[in-house]
Amino acid sequence: GDSVTQMEGPVTLSEEAFLTINCTYTATGYPSLFWYVQYPGEGLQLLLKATKADDKGSNKGFEATYRKETTSFHLEKGSVQVSDSAVYFCALTLNDYKLSFGAGTTVTVRA
Amino acid sequence: DAGITQSPRYKITETGRQVTLMCHQTWSHSYMFWYRQDLGHGLRLIYYSAAADITDKGEVPDGYVVSRSKTENFPLTLESATRSQTSVYFCASSESRQNYGYTFGSGTRLTVV
């Protein structure tokens, strides 16, 4: 079935470090891809999205590019802050409205 | 306030009891969803609804019941709670397919003892 695999955490970084979270997908068609972020004690929030190949989603300094050739949607940020500490989820949807989520990656940024 | 509200935020119940988790959204979004979040499993879809009176099973529906008599409400009922249903439950809504993503509630942490 359609699924998302993202890198296991936890990931611990120092402030201003570069962050990459890998996400690859398996799908029978051409999915839309999403990154969600969950801050402690809160629900998930949409961080960014891309709906077709080569699209780049961006928000709050985070970027991800939809790579059809490698079936990937890696999340990157050039300089993280303590406030970026959260759990990050990669997700996809195909021709319906059901999102399939990865297992989540916990990121901790230390001052 | 506008948004999506879940209640209660925390609930402890005993094995075998019936429990209902509430979800209310103020946008009149057509689509609503229930997910459970467990360590190592990410989020798994329990049930979803495309409109009032239209519901369908997700990935892990066993032991749960939903209803949607009004567009804004989507309660989730555990008919006879089991310890394996201890989890954090999230409700979400969506305006339309795919491109808008979901808006999530703050979650209900349920413990079954």
Coordinates of N, CA, C and O in Angstrom, one line a residue, chain A residues 30-32 34 36 38 41-46 49 51 87 89 93-104, chain B residues 9 31 33 35 37 40-43 45 48-50 57-58 90 96-107:
Chain A
Y30 N 0.7 9.5 -8.1 CA 1.5 10.7 -7.9 C 0.9 11.4 -6.7 O -0.1 12.2 -6.8
P31 N 1.4 11.2 -5.5 CA 0.8 11.8 -4.3 C 1.1 13.2 -4.1 O 2.0 13.8 -4.7
S32 N 0.3 13.9 -3.3 CA 0.7 15.1 -2.7 C 1.4 14.8 -1.4 O 1.1 13.9 -0.7
F34 N 3.4 16.2 2.3 CA 3.3 17.2 3.4 C 4.3 16.9 4.5 O 4.7 15.8 4.7
Y36 N 4.3 17.9 8.6 CA 3.6 18.4 9.7 C 4.5 18.5 10.9 O 5.5 17.7 11.0
Q38 N 4.7 18.9 15.2 CA 3.9 18.8 16.5 C 4.8 19.3 17.6 O 5.8 18.7 18.0
G41 N 2.8 18.9 23.6 CA 1.4 19.1 24.2 C 0.4 19.6 23.2 O -0.7 20.0 23.6
E42 N 0.8 19.7 21.9 CA -0.2 20.3 20.9 C -0.5 19.3 19.8 O 0.1 18.2 19.7
G43 N -1.5 19.6 19.0 CA -1.8 18.8 17.8 C -0.8 19.1 16.7 O 0.0 20.0 16.8
L44 N -1.0 18.4 15.6 CA -0.1 18.6 14.5 C -0.5 19.9 13.7 O -1.7 20.2 13.6
Q45 N 0.5 20.6 13.2 CA 0.3 21.7 12.3 C 0.9 21.5 11.0 O 2.0 21.0 10.9
L46 N 0.2 21.9 9.9 CA 0.8 21.8 8.6 C 2.0 22.8 8.5 O 1.9 24.0 8.8
K49 N 3.9 21.9 2.1 CA 3.4 20.9 1.2 C 3.9 21.1 -0.2 O 4.4 22.1 -0.6
T51 N 2.6 19.5 -4.2 CA 1.5 18.7 -4.8 C 1.9 18.1 -6.1 O 1.2 17.2 -6.7
V87 N 8.2 17.3 17.1 CA 8.2 16.1 16.3 C 7.7 16.4 14.9 O 6.7 17.1 14.8
F89 N 6.5 15.1 11.1 CA 5.8 14.0 10.4 C 5.8 14.3 8.9 O 5.3 15.4 8.5
T93 N -0.9 11.9 0.5 CA -2.2 11.5 0.1 C -2.2 11.3 -1.4 O -1.6 12.1 -2.2
L94 N -3.0 10.4 -1.9 CA -3.2 10.2 -3.4 C -4.5 10.8 -3.8 O -4.7 11.9 -3.8
N95 N -5.3 10.0 -4.4 CA -6.5 10.5 -5.0 C -7.7 10.7 -4.1 O -8.8 11.0 -4.5
D96 N -7.5 10.4 -2.8 CA -8.6 10.7 -1.9 C -8.1 11.6 -0.8 O -7.0 12.2 -0.9
Y97 N -8.8 11.7 0.3 CA -8.4 12.8 1.2 C -7.8 12.2 2.5 O -7.6 12.9 3.5
K98 N -7.4 10.9 2.5 CA -6.8 10.3 3.6 C -5.3 10.5 3.6 O -4.7 10.1 2.7
L99 N -4.8 11.0 4.7 CA -3.4 11.2 4.8 C -2.8 9.9 5.5 O -3.3 9.4 6.4
S100 N -1.6 9.5 4.9 CA -0.8 8.5 5.6 C 0.4 9.1 6.1 O 1.2 9.8 5.4
F101 N 0.7 8.9 7.4 CA 1.8 9.5 8.1 C 3.0 8.6 8.3 O 2.8 7.4 8.5
G102 N 4.1 9.2 8.3 CA 5.3 8.4 8.8 C 5.3 8.4 10.3 O 4.4 8.9 11.0
A103 N 6.3 7.7 10.9 CA 6.3 7.4 12.3 C 6.7 8.7 13.1 O 6.5 8.7 14.4
G104 N 7.2 9.7 12.5 CA 7.6 10.9 13.2 C 9.0 10.9 13.6 O 9.6 9.8 13.9
Chain B
R9 N -9.4 16.8 27.5 CA -8.0 16.8 27.1 C -7.4 15.5 27.7 O -6.5 15.0 27.1
Y31 N -14.8 17.3 5.6 CA -14.1 16.1 6.0 C -13.6 16.2 7.4 O -13.1 17.2 7.9
F33 N -11.7 13.6 10.6 CA -10.9 12.3 10.8 C -10.6 12.1 12.3 O -10.5 13.1 13.1
Y35 N -7.6 10.1 14.4 CA -6.4 9.4 14.4 C -6.0 9.0 15.9 O -6.3 9.7 16.8
Q37 N -2.4 8.2 18.1 CA -0.9 8.4 18.0 C -0.3 7.6 19.1 O -0.5 7.7 20.3
G40 N 6.2 4.9 18.1 CA 6.6 3.9 17.1 C 5.7 3.6 16.0 O 6.1 3.0 15.0
H41 N 4.5 4.2 16.1 CA 3.5 3.9 15.0 C 3.1 5.2 14.3 O 2.3 5.2 13.3
G42 N 3.5 6.3 14.8 CA 3.0 7.6 14.2 C 1.6 7.7 14.4 O 1.0 7.4 15.5
L43 N 0.9 8.2 13.4 CA -0.6 8.4 13.5 C -1.3 7.4 12.6 O -0.9 7.2 11.4
L45 N -5.1 6.1 11.2 CA -6.4 6.6 10.9 C -7.4 5.5 11.5 O -7.4 4.4 11.1
Y48 N -13.1 8.1 9.3 CA -13.2 9.4 8.7 C -14.6 9.6 8.2 O -15.4 8.6 8.1
S49 N -14.9 10.8 7.9 CA -16.2 11.2 7.4 C -16.1 12.3 6.3 O -15.3 13.2 6.5
A50 N -16.8 12.0 5.2 CA -16.8 13.0 4.1 C -17.9 14.1 4.2 O -17.8 15.1 3.6
K57 N -14.4 3.4 7.5 CA -13.4 2.9 8.4 C -12.0 3.3 7.8 O -11.8 3.4 6.6
G58 N -11.1 3.5 8.8 CA -9.7 3.7 8.4 C -8.9 2.5 8.6 O -9.4 1.4 8.4
F90 N -6.4 12.2 18.1 CA -6.5 13.5 17.5 C -7.6 13.4 16.5 O -7.8 12.5 15.7
S96 N -11.2 20.4 1.9 CA -11.4 19.7 0.6 C -10.3 18.7 0.5 O -9.4 18.6 1.3
R97 N -10.3 18.0 -0.6 CA -9.3 17.0 -0.8 C -7.9 17.5 -1.0 O -7.7 18.6 -1.5
Q98 N -7.0 16.8 -0.5 CA -5.5 17.0 -0.8 C -4.9 18.3 -0.4 O -4.2 18.4 0.5
N99 N -5.2 19.3 -1.2 CA -4.3 20.4 -1.2 C -4.3 21.4 0.0 O -3.3 22.1 0.1
Y100 N -5.3 21.3 0.8 CA -5.3 22.2 1.9 C -4.8 21.6 3.2 O -4.6 22.2 4.2
G101 N -4.5 20.3 3.2 CA -4.0 19.7 4.4 C -5.1 19.6 5.4 O -6.3 19.9 5.2
Y102 N -4.7 19.2 6.6 CA -5.6 19.0 7.7 C -5.4 20.1 8.8 O -4.3 20.6 8.9
T103 N -6.4 20.4 9.6 CA -6.3 21.1 10.8 C -6.6 20.2 11.9 O -7.7 19.5 11.9
F104 N -5.7 20.1 12.9 CA -5.8 19.2 14.0 C -6.3 19.8 15.3 O -6.0 21.0 15.5
G105 N -7.0 19.1 16.1 CA -7.3 19.5 17.4 C -6.1 19.2 18.3 O -5.0 18.7 17.9
S106 N -6.2 19.6 19.6 CA -5.1 19.5 20.5 C -4.9 18.1 21.1 O -3.9 17.8 21.8
G107 N -5.9 17.2 20.9 CA -5.7 15.8 21.3 C -6.4 15.5 22.6 O -6.6 16.4 23.4

